[in-house]
Structures are given as C-alpha cells and as structure tokens.
Coordinates of C-alpha atoms and ligand atoms in Angstrom, one line a residue:
X1 CA -48.0 -13.6 23.3
X2 CA -47.5 -14.7 19.7
X3 CA -47.0 -12.2 16.8
X4 CA -50.4 -12.9 15.3
X5 CA -52.3 -12.1 18.5
X6 CA -50.2 -9.0 19.0
X7 CA -50.8 -7.9 15.4
X8 CA -54.6 -8.3 15.9
X9 CA -54.5 -6.3 19.1
X10 CA -52.3 -3.5 17.7
X11 CA -54.7 -2.9 14.9
X12 CA -57.3 -1.9 17.4
X13 CA -55.4 0.5 19.7
X14 CA -54.0 4.1 19.3
X15 CA -50.2 4.5 19.4
X16 CA -49.5 0.7 19.0
X17 CA -45.8 1.3 19.5
X18 CA -46.5 1.7 23.2
X19 CA -46.9 -2.0 23.3
X20 CA -44.3 -3.5 20.9
X21 CA -40.9 -2.7 22.5
X22 CA -38.0 -3.3 20.0
X23 CA -36.7 0.2 20.6
X24 CA -33.1 1.2 19.9
X25 CA -30.9 0.0 22.8
X26 CA -33.5 -2.6 24.0
X27 CA -32.0 -5.4 26.0
X28 CA -33.0 -9.0 25.1
X29 CA -31.8 -12.1 26.9
X30 CA -32.1 -15.8 26.6
X31 CA -34.1 -17.2 29.5
X32 CA -33.0 -20.4 31.3
X33 CA -33.6 -21.9 34.8
X34 CA -31.1 -19.5 36.4
X35 CA -32.7 -16.4 35.0
X36 CA -34.2 -14.0 37.5
X37 CA -37.0 -12.1 35.9
X38 CA -37.6 -8.6 37.0
X39 CA -40.4 -6.4 35.6
X40 CA -39.8 -2.6 36.0
X41 CA -43.4 -1.3 36.2
X42 CA -44.3 2.3 35.7
X43 CA -47.9 3.0 36.8
X44 CA -48.8 5.3 33.9
X45 CA -48.7 5.1 30.1
X46 CA -45.5 4.4 28.1
X47 CA -45.3 8.1 26.8
X48 CA -44.9 9.2 30.5
X49 CA -42.9 6.3 31.8
X50 CA -40.3 6.4 29.1
X51 CA -39.3 9.9 30.2
X52 CA -38.6 8.7 33.8
X53 CA -34.8 8.9 34.4
X54 CA -35.0 6.4 37.2
X55 CA -36.5 3.8 34.8
X56 CA -33.6 4.1 32.3
X57 CA -31.1 3.8 35.2
X58 CA -32.7 0.8 36.9
X59 CA -33.4 -1.0 33.5
X60 CA -29.7 -0.9 32.5
X61 CA -28.4 -1.4 36.0
X62 CA -30.4 -4.6 36.6
X63 CA -29.6 -6.0 33.2
X64 CA -25.9 -5.7 34.0
X65 CA -26.4 -8.2 36.9
X66 CA -25.6 -11.7 35.9
X67 CA -28.7 -13.9 35.5
X68 CA -31.1 -11.0 35.8
X69 CA -33.4 -10.1 32.9
X70 CA -35.1 -6.8 33.6
X71 CA -38.0 -6.0 31.3
X72 CA -40.6 -3.2 31.3
X73 CA -44.3 -2.8 31.7
X74 CA -46.4 0.3 31.6
X75 CA -50.1 1.0 32.3
X76 CA -52.0 0.1 29.1
X77 CA -54.2 3.0 27.9
X78 CA -57.9 2.3 28.2
X79 CA -58.3 1.1 24.6
X80 CA -55.5 -1.5 25.1
X81 CA -56.9 -2.6 28.5
X82 CA -60.3 -3.2 26.9
X83 CA -58.8 -5.5 24.3
X84 CA -56.7 -7.4 26.8
X85 CA -59.7 -8.0 29.1
X86 CA -61.9 -8.9 26.1
X87 CA -59.4 -11.5 24.9
X88 CA -58.7 -12.6 28.5
X89 CA -55.0 -11.9 27.9
X90 CA -52.6 -11.0 30.7
X91 CA -50.5 -7.9 30.7
X92 CA -47.0 -8.6 29.3
X93 CA -43.5 -7.3 29.4
X94 CA -42.3 -5.4 26.3
X95 CA -39.0 -7.3 25.8
X96 CA -40.2 -10.9 25.9
X97 CA -44.0 -10.4 25.5
X98 CA -44.3 -12.9 28.4
X99 CA -47.0 -12.3 31.1
X100 CA -45.4 -10.6 34.1
X101 CA -47.3 -13.0 36.4
X102 CA -44.5 -15.5 35.6
X103 CA -41.8 -13.1 36.8
X104 CA -39.8 -13.3 40.2
X105 CA -40.2 -9.6 40.9
X106 CA -42.4 -6.7 39.8
X107 CA -40.9 -3.4 40.9
X108 CA -43.1 -0.3 40.9
X109 CA -41.8 3.3 41.0
X110 CA -44.0 5.6 43.2
X111 CA -43.8 9.1 41.7
X112 CA -47.3 10.3 42.4
X113 CA -49.9 9.2 44.9
X114 CA -52.7 9.5 42.3
X115 CA -51.1 6.7 40.2
X116 CA -51.8 4.1 42.9
X117 CA -55.0 2.8 41.3
X118 CA -52.9 2.1 38.2
X119 CA -50.7 -0.1 40.3
X120 CA -53.8 -2.2 41.2
X121 CA -54.9 -2.2 37.5
X122 CA -51.5 -3.7 36.4
X123 CA -51.7 -6.4 39.2
X124 CA -55.3 -7.1 38.2
X125 CA -54.4 -7.5 34.5
X126 CA -51.6 -9.9 35.6
X127 CA -54.1 -11.9 37.7
X128 CA -52.0 -11.2 40.8
X129 CA -54.0 -10.8 44.1
X130 CA -54.2 -7.1 45.0
X131 CA -53.5 -7.7 48.7
X132 CA -50.1 -8.9 49.8
X133 CA -51.5 -11.4 52.3
X134 CA -53.4 -13.2 49.6
X135 CA -50.4 -13.8 47.3
X136 CA -49.5 -17.4 46.5
X137 CA -46.0 -18.9 46.6
X138 CA -45.8 -18.7 42.8
X139 CA -46.7 -15.0 42.6
X140 CA -44.0 -12.5 41.9
X141 CA -42.8 -10.3 44.8
X142 CA -44.3 -6.9 44.5
X143 CA -41.8 -4.2 45.3
X144 CA -42.0 -0.4 45.4
X145 CA -39.6 2.5 45.7
X146 CA -39.3 6.2 44.8
X147 CA -40.3 9.5 46.5
X148 CA -43.8 8.5 47.6
X149 CA -42.5 5.3 49.3
X150 CA -41.3 7.5 52.1
X151 CA -44.8 7.1 53.5
X152 CA -45.4 3.5 52.5
X153 CA -48.4 2.9 54.8
X154 CA -51.2 3.6 52.3
X155 CA -49.8 0.7 50.2
X156 CA -48.7 -1.5 53.2
X157 CA -51.4 -4.1 52.4
X158 CA -50.6 -4.1 48.7
X159 CA -46.8 -4.0 48.4
X160 CA -44.7 -7.0 49.7
X161 CA -41.7 -4.8 50.5
X162 CA -40.5 -1.3 49.9
X163 CA -37.0 0.2 49.1
X164 CA -36.3 3.4 51.1
X165 CA -34.0 5.7 49.3
X166 CA -31.7 5.2 46.3
X167 CA -31.8 1.9 44.5
X168 CA -28.4 1.7 42.8
X169 CA -26.8 -0.6 45.4
X170 CA -29.7 -2.1 47.4
X171 CA -31.3 -3.7 44.3
X172 CA -28.1 -5.6 43.7
X173 CA -28.2 -6.8 47.4
X174 CA -31.8 -8.0 47.0
X175 CA -30.9 -10.0 43.9
X176 CA -27.8 -11.5 45.6
X177 CA -30.0 -12.7 48.5
X178 CA -32.7 -14.1 46.2
X179 CA -30.1 -16.1 44.3
X180 CA -29.2 -17.8 47.6
X181 CA -32.8 -18.3 48.6
X182 CA -34.6 -19.4 45.4
X183 CA -35.8 -22.6 47.0
X184 CA -37.0 -20.9 50.2
X185 CA -40.6 -20.1 50.9
X186 CA -42.0 -16.6 50.3
X187 CA -42.1 -15.9 54.0
X188 CA -38.6 -17.1 54.6
X189 CA -37.3 -14.8 51.8
X190 CA -39.3 -11.8 53.2
X191 CA -37.9 -12.4 56.7
X192 CA -34.3 -12.2 55.3
X193 CA -34.9 -9.4 52.9
X194 CA -36.3 -7.4 55.8
X195 CA -32.8 -7.4 57.3
X196 CA -31.2 -5.5 54.4
X197 CA -30.8 -1.9 55.3
X198 CA -33.4 0.3 53.6
X199 CA -35.9 -2.5 53.1
X200 CA -39.3 -2.3 54.8
X201 CA -41.6 -5.4 54.8
X202 CA -45.0 -4.2 56.2
X203 CA -46.3 -7.6 57.2
X204 CA -43.7 -7.7 60.0
X205 CA -45.0 -4.5 61.6
X206 CA -48.1 -3.6 63.6
X207 CA -50.0 -0.4 64.1
X208 CA -52.2 0.3 67.1
X209 CA -54.7 3.2 66.9
X210 CA -56.1 5.6 69.6
X211 CA -59.9 6.1 69.9
X212 CA -59.6 9.3 67.8
X213 CA -57.9 7.5 65.0
X214 CA -54.4 8.8 65.6
X215 CA -51.6 6.2 65.9
X216 CA -50.9 4.9 69.4
X217 CA -48.1 2.6 68.6
X218 CA -46.2 1.3 65.5
X219 CA -43.6 -1.4 66.0
X220 CA -42.1 -4.6 64.6
X221 CA -43.8 -7.9 65.6
X222 CA -40.4 -9.1 66.9
X223 CA -36.9 -8.0 67.6
X224 CA -35.8 -9.8 64.5
X225 CA -36.9 -6.7 62.5
X226 CA -35.5 -3.1 62.8
X227 CA -37.8 -0.5 64.5
X228 CA -36.7 2.2 62.1
X229 CA -35.9 1.9 58.4
X230 CA -32.9 3.9 57.4
X231 CA -32.9 5.2 53.8
X232 CA -30.2 4.1 51.5
X233 CA -28.0 6.5 49.5
X234 CA -25.1 6.1 47.2
X235 CA -22.2 7.9 49.0
X236 CA -19.8 8.2 46.0
X237 CA -22.4 9.7 43.6
X238 CA -19.8 10.8 41.0
X239 CA -18.7 7.2 40.5
X240 CA -22.2 5.8 41.0
X241 CA -23.9 3.8 38.2
X242 CA -25.3 5.7 35.3
X243 CA -26.2 4.1 32.0
X244 CA -24.3 5.0 28.8
X245 CA -27.2 4.2 26.6
X246 CA -31.0 5.0 26.8
X247 CA -33.9 3.3 25.1
X248 CA -35.1 5.4 22.3
X249 CA -38.9 5.2 21.8
X250 CA -40.6 5.3 18.3
X251 CA -43.3 7.7 19.5
X252 CA -42.9 11.2 21.0
X253 CA -42.7 10.9 24.8
X254 CA -43.0 13.6 27.4
X255 CA -39.3 14.2 27.5
X256 CA -37.6 13.3 24.2
X257 CA -34.0 13.9 25.3
X258 CA -31.1 12.7 27.3
X259 CA -31.3 13.5 31.0
X260 CA -28.1 13.5 33.0
X261 CA -28.3 14.0 36.8
X262 CA -25.6 16.5 37.6
X263 CA -26.1 16.4 41.3
X264 CA -28.5 14.8 43.8
X265 CA -30.1 16.6 46.8
X266 CA -30.6 20.3 47.5
X267 CA -29.5 22.7 50.3
X268 CA -32.0 25.5 49.7
X269 CA -34.5 24.3 52.3
X270 CA -37.8 25.4 50.8
X271 CA -40.2 24.3 53.5
X272 CA -42.9 22.9 51.1
X273 CA -40.5 20.7 49.2
X274 CA -40.2 17.0 50.1
X275 CA -37.4 16.4 47.6
X276 CA -35.3 19.0 49.4
X277 CA -35.1 16.8 52.5
X278 CA -35.4 13.2 51.3
X279 CA -32.6 13.4 48.8
X280 CA -30.1 15.0 51.2
X281 CA -27.1 15.2 51.5
X282 CA -26.1 17.0 48.3
X283 CA -23.6 15.0 46.2
X284 CA -22.2 16.5 42.9
X285 CA -21.1 14.7 39.7
X286 CA -17.9 16.0 38.2
X287 CA -17.8 17.8 34.9
X288 CA -15.4 15.1 33.5
X289 CA -18.0 12.4 34.4
X290 CA -20.9 14.3 33.0
X291 CA -19.0 15.1 29.8
X292 CA -18.0 11.4 29.4
X293 CA -21.7 10.3 29.9
X294 CA -23.1 12.9 27.6
X295 CA -20.8 11.9 24.8
X296 CA -21.6 8.2 25.2
X297 CA -25.4 8.9 25.5
X298 CA -25.5 11.1 22.4
X299 CA -23.6 8.6 20.4
X300 CA -25.8 5.7 21.5
X301 CA -29.1 7.4 21.1
X302 CA -28.9 10.1 18.4
X303 CA -30.9 12.5 20.6
X304 CA -30.5 16.2 19.9
X305 CA -31.0 17.6 23.4
X306 CA -29.2 17.0 26.7
X307 CA -31.0 18.1 29.9
X308 CA -28.7 18.7 32.8
X309 CA -31.1 17.8 35.6
X310 CA -31.1 18.3 39.3
X311 CA -33.4 19.9 41.9
X312 CA -31.7 23.3 41.5
X313 CA -29.4 23.3 38.4
X314 CA -28.1 26.8 38.8
X315 CA -26.7 25.7 42.2
X316 CA -24.2 23.3 40.5
X317 CA -20.9 24.6 41.8
X318 CA -19.3 25.0 38.3
X319 CA -22.4 25.5 36.2
X320 CA -20.8 28.0 33.8
X321 CA -17.8 25.7 33.2
X322 CA -20.1 22.7 32.7
X323 CA -22.3 24.5 30.2
X324 CA -19.4 25.9 28.2
X325 CA -17.8 22.4 28.2
X326 CA -21.1 21.0 26.8
X327 CA -21.4 23.8 24.2
X328 CA -17.8 23.2 23.1
X329 CA -18.5 19.5 22.7
X330 CA -21.9 19.6 21.1
X331 CA -22.7 23.0 19.5
X332 CA -21.3 22.0 16.1
X333 CA -23.6 18.9 16.1
X334 CA -26.5 21.2 16.9
X335 CA -27.1 19.3 20.1
X336 CA -29.0 21.7 22.5
X337 CA -28.5 21.9 26.2
X338 CA -31.4 22.5 28.6
X339 CA -31.2 23.6 32.2
X340 CA -34.4 22.7 34.1
X341 CA -35.3 24.1 37.5
X342 CA -33.3 27.3 37.5
X343 CA -33.6 29.6 40.4
X344 CA -34.7 33.2 40.0
X345 CA -32.0 34.5 42.4
X346 CA -29.3 32.8 40.3
X347 CA -30.7 33.2 36.8
X348 CA -27.8 33.0 34.3
X349 CA -29.5 34.9 31.5
X350 CA -26.3 35.1 29.5
X351 CA -25.9 31.4 29.7
X352 CA -29.5 30.8 28.8
X353 CA -29.0 33.0 25.7
X354 CA -25.9 31.0 24.9
X355 CA -27.6 27.6 25.1
X356 CA -30.8 28.8 23.4
X357 CA -28.7 29.9 20.4
X358 CA -29.5 26.4 19.1
X359 CA -33.2 26.6 19.9
X360 CA -35.1 29.5 21.7
X361 CA -37.9 28.5 24.1
X362 CA -40.0 30.4 26.6
X363 CA -38.8 31.0 30.1
X364 CA -40.2 29.5 33.3
X365 CA -39.9 30.9 36.8
X366 CA -41.3 29.5 40.1
X367 CA -41.8 32.3 42.6
X368 CA -44.2 29.8 44.3
X369 CA -45.9 32.5 46.4
X370 CA -47.4 35.9 45.5
X371 CA -46.1 38.0 48.3
X372 CA -42.6 38.5 49.8
X373 CA -44.0 37.8 53.3
X374 CA -45.3 34.3 52.1
X375 CA -42.1 33.6 50.1
X376 CA -40.2 34.1 53.4
X377 CA -42.6 31.8 55.2
X378 CA -41.9 29.0 52.7
X379 CA -38.2 30.0 52.8
X380 CA -38.1 30.3 49.0
X381 CA -35.1 32.7 49.4
X382 CA -35.9 34.9 46.5
X383 CA -36.9 38.6 46.4
X384 CA -39.5 40.2 44.0
X385 CA -36.5 42.1 42.6
X386 CA -34.9 38.8 41.5
X387 CA -38.0 38.1 39.4
X388 CA -38.2 41.6 37.9
X389 CA -34.5 41.8 37.1
X390 CA -34.7 38.4 35.4
X391 CA -37.7 39.2 33.2
X392 CA -36.3 42.7 32.4
X393 CA -33.0 41.0 31.2
X394 CA -35.0 38.4 29.3
X395 CA -37.3 40.9 27.6
X396 CA -34.2 43.0 26.6
X397 CA -32.8 40.0 24.9
X398 CA -35.9 39.2 22.9
X399 CA -37.9 36.8 25.1
X400 CA -41.7 37.6 25.2
X401 CA -43.1 34.4 26.7
X402 CA -42.9 33.8 30.4
X403 CA -44.5 31.1 32.7
X404 CA -44.8 31.8 36.4
X405 CA -45.6 28.9 38.8
X406 CA -47.3 29.4 42.2
X407 CA -49.0 27.4 44.9
X408 CA -52.2 28.4 46.7
X409 CA -53.2 27.2 50.2
X410 CA -49.7 27.7 51.8
X411 CA -49.5 27.9 55.6
X412 CA -50.4 31.4 57.0
X413 CA -51.7 32.5 53.5
X414 CA -54.0 35.5 53.3
X415 CA -56.1 36.9 50.4
X416 CA -53.5 39.6 50.1
X417 CA -50.9 36.9 49.4
X418 CA -53.2 35.3 46.9
X419 CA -53.8 38.6 45.1
X420 CA -50.0 39.0 45.1
X421 CA -49.9 36.4 42.3
X422 CA -52.0 38.8 40.1
X423 CA -49.8 41.7 41.2
X424 CA -46.6 39.9 40.1
X425 CA -48.2 39.1 36.7
X426 CA -49.1 42.8 36.2
X427 CA -45.6 43.8 37.2
X428 CA -44.0 41.5 34.7
X429 CA -46.4 43.0 32.1
X430 CA -45.3 46.5 33.0
X431 CA -41.7 45.5 32.6
X432 CA -42.4 44.4 29.0
X433 CA -44.2 47.5 27.9
X434 CA -42.3 50.1 30.0
X435 CA -39.6 50.4 27.3
X436 CA -39.0 52.5 24.2
X437 CA -41.3 51.2 21.4
X438 CA -38.4 50.2 19.2
X439 CA -37.1 47.9 21.9
X440 CA -40.4 46.0 22.3
X441 CA -40.1 42.8 20.3
X442 CA -42.5 39.9 20.0
X443 CA -46.0 39.4 21.4
X444 CA -46.1 39.3 25.2
X445 CA -47.5 36.1 26.7
X446 CA -47.6 35.7 30.4
X447 CA -48.9 32.4 31.9
X448 CA -49.7 32.3 35.6
X449 CA -50.3 28.8 37.0
X450 CA -51.3 27.9 40.5
X451 CA -51.3 24.4 42.0
X452 CA -53.1 23.5 45.3
X453 CA -50.6 23.0 48.1
X454 CA -50.3 19.5 49.4
X455 CA -48.4 19.2 52.8
X456 CA -46.0 16.3 52.4
X457 CA -44.2 14.0 54.8
X458 CA -40.6 14.9 55.8
X459 CA -41.2 18.6 55.3
X460 CA -41.6 21.4 57.9
X461 CA -45.2 21.7 56.7
X462 CA -46.0 18.0 57.4
X463 CA -48.1 18.9 60.4
X464 CA -50.1 21.6 58.5
X465 CA -53.8 20.8 57.7
X466 CA -54.5 21.4 54.0
X467 CA -56.9 24.1 52.9
X468 CA -60.4 22.7 52.2
X469 CA -61.6 22.3 48.6
X470 CA -64.0 25.1 49.1
X471 CA -61.2 27.4 50.3
X472 CA -59.1 26.5 47.2
X473 CA -62.0 27.2 45.0
X474 CA -62.6 30.6 46.7
X475 CA -59.0 31.6 46.2
X476 CA -59.0 30.5 42.6
X477 CA -62.1 32.5 41.9
X478 CA -60.5 35.5 43.7
X479 CA -57.7 35.4 41.2
X480 CA -59.9 34.7 38.2
X481 CA -62.1 37.7 39.1
X482 CA -59.1 40.0 39.5
X483 CA -56.9 39.0 36.5
X484 CA -58.4 41.1 33.7
X485 CA -55.6 41.5 31.1
X486 CA -55.5 39.8 27.7
X487 CA -51.8 39.3 28.0
X488 CA -52.0 37.4 31.2
X489 CA -53.5 33.9 31.2
X490 CA -54.2 32.2 34.5
X491 CA -54.8 28.5 35.0
X492 CA -55.3 26.6 38.2
X493 CA -55.2 22.9 39.3
X494 CA -58.1 21.0 40.6
X495 CA -58.5 21.2 44.4
X496 CA -60.3 17.9 44.6
X497 CA -57.4 16.0 43.1
X498 CA -54.9 17.8 45.4
X499 CA -57.2 16.9 48.4
X500 CA -57.1 13.2 47.5
X501 CA -53.3 13.4 47.0
X502 CA -53.0 14.9 50.5
X503 CA -55.2 12.1 52.0
X504 CA -52.9 9.4 50.4
X505 CA -49.6 11.3 51.0
X506 CA -50.5 11.7 54.8
X507 CA -52.5 8.5 55.2
X508 CA -52.0 5.4 57.3
X509 CA -52.8 1.7 56.5
X510 CA -56.5 2.2 56.5
X511 CA -56.1 4.2 53.3
X512 CA -55.0 1.0 51.5
X513 CA -58.5 -0.4 51.6
X514 CA -59.9 2.9 50.2
X515 CA -57.5 2.7 47.2
X516 CA -58.6 -0.9 46.5
X517 CA -62.3 0.0 46.9
X518 CA -61.9 3.0 44.6
X519 CA -60.1 0.8 42.0
X520 CA -62.9 -1.8 42.3
X521 CA -65.3 1.1 41.5
X522 CA -63.4 1.7 38.3
X523 CA -61.0 4.4 39.4
X524 CA -57.7 4.5 37.4
X525 CA -55.7 7.2 35.6
X526 CA -56.7 9.5 38.4
X527 CA -54.0 11.9 37.4
X528 CA -55.7 12.5 34.1
X529 CA -58.6 15.0 34.4
X530 CA -60.7 13.1 31.8
X531 CA -60.6 10.0 34.0
X532 CA -60.5 11.3 37.6
X533 CA -63.8 10.5 39.3
X534 CA -64.0 12.2 42.6
X535 CA -67.4 10.9 43.5
X536 CA -66.3 7.3 43.2
X537 CA -63.6 8.0 45.7
X538 CA -66.0 9.7 48.1
X539 CA -68.3 6.6 47.8
X540 CA -65.4 4.5 48.8
X541 CA -64.8 6.6 51.9
X542 CA -68.5 6.5 52.8
X543 CA -68.7 2.7 52.4
X544 CA -65.7 2.1 54.5
X545 CA -66.7 4.8 57.0
X546 CA -63.3 6.6 56.8
X547 CA -63.2 10.4 57.0
X548 CA -60.7 11.7 54.4
X549 CA -60.6 15.2 56.0
X550 CA -59.0 13.5 59.1
X551 CA -55.9 12.9 56.8
X552 CA -55.8 16.0 54.6
X553 CA -57.2 18.9 56.5
X554 CA -56.4 18.2 60.1
X555 CA -53.4 20.1 61.6
X556 CA -51.5 17.7 63.7
X557 CA -49.8 18.1 67.1
X558 CA -46.0 17.9 67.2
X559 CA -46.2 14.8 69.5
X560 CA -48.6 12.9 67.3
X561 CA -47.1 9.7 65.8
X562 CA -47.0 10.1 62.0
X563 CA -47.5 7.1 59.8
X564 CA -44.0 7.7 58.3
X565 CA -42.1 8.4 61.6
X566 CA -40.4 5.0 61.5
X567 CA -38.5 5.9 58.3
X568 CA -35.2 7.6 58.9
X569 CA -34.3 10.0 56.1
X570 CA -31.4 11.5 58.1
X571 CA -33.1 14.9 58.5
X572 CA -34.4 15.0 62.1
X573 CA -37.9 15.7 63.2
X574 CA -36.5 18.4 65.6
X575 CA -35.1 20.2 62.6
X576 CA -38.4 20.1 60.7
X577 CA -40.2 21.4 63.9
X578 CA -37.7 24.2 64.2
X579 CA -38.2 25.1 60.6
X580 CA -42.0 25.1 61.1
X581 CA -41.6 27.6 63.9
X582 CA -39.4 29.8 61.8
X583 CA -42.0 29.6 59.0
X584 CA -44.9 30.9 61.1
X585 CA -42.6 33.7 62.3
X586 CA -41.7 34.5 58.7
X587 CA -38.0 33.9 59.4
X588 CA -35.7 32.8 56.7
X589 CA -33.1 30.0 57.0
X590 CA -30.0 30.2 54.9
X591 CA -28.9 27.8 52.2
X592 CA -26.7 25.5 54.2
X593 CA -23.9 25.8 51.5
X594 CA -23.3 29.0 53.4
X595 CA -23.1 27.2 56.7
X596 CA -24.6 24.1 58.2
X597 CA -28.0 24.6 59.9
X598 CA -28.0 21.1 61.5
X599 CA -30.7 19.3 59.7
X600 CA -29.2 16.2 61.1
X601 CA -28.4 14.3 57.8
X602 CA -24.6 14.6 58.5
X603 CA -25.0 12.4 61.6
X604 CA -25.6 9.3 59.4
X605 CA -24.7 10.3 55.8
X606 CA -21.9 12.3 54.3
X607 CA -22.3 14.7 51.4
X608 CA -20.2 17.3 49.5
X609 CA -21.2 20.0 52.0
X610 CA -21.5 18.0 55.2
Ligands
SF4_701 S1 -26.2 18.6 57.7 FE1 -25.9 20.8 57.5 S2 -24.8 21.0 55.6 FE2 -25.6 18.9 55.6 S3 -27.5 19.1 54.5 FE3 -28.0 19.3 56.7 S4 -28.0 21.5 57.1 FE4 -27.0 21.2 55.1

C-alpha cells in the first residue's frame, strides 16, 4: 500500500488513525528472506482491540523472537471495508502496510463468540479461503487462541490449528518448529505442530454423531496425534514475560490506560464463570515485579492510569501493600490506580477512597443474582448484607452513583429471584435516603443491568439448557413493569444475541457451516446492536437444516460427549458434576484458598495454593 493510496482512502473514512499505525512504541523491522511474518488479528475494530492486554503482550513477545516480525490487523469498520472492496485492495497490517495474505501466520484471539463472522470478514478481505481444507500451500497458517478456543469445534473447519491455554511459551515453540520446517509442505508442518503440547489441529480428528445429533465418538485419525489436548500454562507467572512498553494509540480507545495482570486464575468457584476454571491454578505476581513493570510502563507510555487487573483483584494476597506501594510511587505524578472486579464481600472502601483521591468515579458491584437463594446456587459467596454495608459506607463517603450487574436465566431461577433484582435496587435507594438530610450529598443514580445467562463449557452449568428467548423477554418485562423509581434505571441485554452466543459456545463442527453461511448473508459486527441481524442467522439455520435450540436450550445428560470434552483444562468433569449437584441443592462451596476442594487442577499443574 503506497502513501498516496492510503491518503486517498483515509480521507473517506471516520477515525483514519485506526488504519495508519505509527503509534508510540510501534515496532518496525526490515524484512528479508529469513523474516517470519506473523499478523496478530483482533476480530473487532481498533478502538476495542487496542485495549486487549493479550494483544500488547503477544505483540511485544513475538517481536522479541529473532527473525519474527509481528504486526497487527483489526476489523475495518464498515466505511473502510467499503473503500477496500471498491478499490479491490486487500486488508493490510498496520506496521508495514503489506497485505496479510503474504504472511506466514495470522493469529486470531477468540474473546467473544459473536466476533466469529469478523474473523471470516478479515480472511475474505485478505483473499484467503474461509475453509481450512481449501487453503493453498502459499496461504498463511490461520491460528486461534484465547478463552473461546476452549470449545474450538464451531471453528474447526476454519482455523488450521488452535492454541489451548496461555501463549507465552507455546508461541515460541511454534516459531522454533516453523524455522526448521520452512521448506516443508503445509500438511507436514501441521502434522509436526500437532505434537506440541497444547496445540490442536482439527483436520487430524474425526467426529461421529448419533441419530439424535449428539456425539457418538470423537477421536484422532491415527495414534500419531494425542486423544486429549492439555492446556498450556506458564508455571512461574511472576517471572513470566510481560512487556515494559505498550503501544499508545492516537485515538481514544475503550481502555486508555496501563493494564498490569497482578495474578492469573481465581479460587472463588462461581459456577457460571468459565474464566474461574480455565485459568486455574492461581499464580500471583510479586509486588516488586508489579512495581518494576508499572514504572517502566508509565515511563514508556505517558499514560496517567494503571489498572491492576485480575479476575478478582481484592483477592490479591497483599492488596493493601500493593496499592500503597503504587500510591507512594505515583501519587505525586497524579497517576491514578484503578482496581477492576472488586468483590462485595471484600470491598476495601478506605482503599477506594485513597486511590480515588486523584479521580473519583462511580462504583460498580456485581451481585449477579437478585436473591440470596440464587446467589448460593451460583456460589457467588456474598451476602445481601455485604452489598448493603458497601453502599452504606460508600454513600457516607460521598458516592452517589452505583452500578449493579446481574444475570437473568440462571439455573433454578424463579420470578421471585428475578424480582429480587428490583428489591436490591430499592434497598440501595433506601440506604441513600435513610440518613439525616445534612449527610445526603449528590444526586442518587442507581443503574441496574441484567445480561442473559449463557451456560459455558468447563463450568458446572455446562449441562444446563439456556432459557428461551421468550422466557428472557418475559423476565425482562417483569422487571421493567416493577421498577418504578426515577432514581433507578434498568437496562437489559438482548436475549437473541445471548441465544446465538450459547449456540456457538456449546456448538459442534456443524456450527462452522452456519457461521460461514451467516457471513455470506452479510453478518458481521454481530456484537454491535446496530449490525446484529438475527433473521439472517435464522435463515442460515433453516437453509442448512440445523436446529439452534438443540445447542442452546437443551439440558444435556452427564454422560453425553460434549464437543469440548477432549480438551484437558486440569479441572475434572467429576468436579464440575459435583458442583452442579451442590448448585441445585443450593449448597455453597468454599473459596479453595481456605482449603482445597479437589477441582483436579493440582494433578497436572501447580499454583500458589495447590
Ligand atoms: S486443586 Fe484445590 S486448591 Fe487448587 S485450584 Fe483446585 S480446588 Fe483450588
């Protein structure tokens, strides 16, 4: 792509800096015959992709490997796509502006099932065949990793090979193998890469179905290939690779800040949460290492905020010491510290007040379920009192804006549980106004938000059939009809989108053809409500005679073979079954920091608590 062409294009699209690269800390390399070209592909727009921590990590890690040139590509927004197609130009990488079809590898991160049509759109704009079995010797290898890869089957006919688990070490092994096999055929390389632990090459596996559509057998086509794919983790997380510089975009992105992962994994065992099982065991990063990284990242980016990220930040063993170390280091420079995903039962209001001295923002809590009974079913491990105590403390310290996140459609849910969401909102309201007038500061603003529950693989709820769209709509209406207070706003997510997310998340190989057909009908940016076209998806199911309800709404037997059963995440199926049984009895399971409850991960992996 020459500068003139680019200039003409950029004059015709919004936010042109999505397509120019040249950000602070960009990596540019000379290309020669030894260069291995890797495109990190994020299947959504630049503004979203640039906030993805994994992208910053992989980009810098791959570019530290000799002879590897890792560049980036994001989904072009609809205006840019139109210009590219009109000018018959291929999608290009931001660093070199070279078409990604010329690369050796294109690596997609799978963060959300409803981004899969964007994967196809990027391949189509690169003139790369959508189906893996139609790829030519000269085509790049199409790789995928990330949380949604734990059920790879819906993309098995599209992706050449998957990475199960954490990429820090296995990506290096793939490159080392490729260096040795550059003159080999595509098939020869795929046969060898399939032998690296954590790599899954779908073409070497076969699925046989029963009459009723359930899986009868799933196995490798020969003993050459492993029958189970064991996820990869980095054992020494404290010393594991983390970049000391981030790309700094010219435009505002979703998260405009430094993100430092302070620990990986979670021990809480919320039964709806996939991340809570797939990232086990828990491994902490030391305060010394976090401080060292924070200093380098602030100096190399100029950012004014550091987010100490993890799945449950208040569970970091020395959270107070870590925050005061950060405040000591950065308060004078007016660098603010943010603590995402704080738990209600461990809500350090004093610390929040401390770190929000620099910048005060609203408070967000995630009770997840409206009643205590249902919170116990999902093993959330928080009491209503925890919420009331936290908002009472917050209101007494001047906060007046509160967001509460819930899910509807959880297993065993009743209308009473649903209305419990409204009740909690009203109780928070009461806490604000039930004080002496002179203490009431600010204008109360309560936001209740409910998403539609999607049962995910590798959770105790993986067998549970999702609520129908009609049932979601009925429950949303029930809440809307009953929340009658100007101080309390309620918004809900679209049941149809969550239905399709469940179909894909729990789907088998047949779903791959549905995704391709939906794409061919024009589906893309399905995660964006302006672009999501439910009817086109339903047409695809009709035309291919596949029943989506079979995947989303059907409760499955314990002995049914699940499309993802061949993936070994360490946590055993027996443990998940046990937790399902405890859920329907409304029995809690403790946080395993207080004592191991034998999820099984310690049989194959070691963490800080097992
Ligand atoms: S093996 Fe035990 S301590 Fe380790 S994550 Fe599982 S339940 Fe927790």
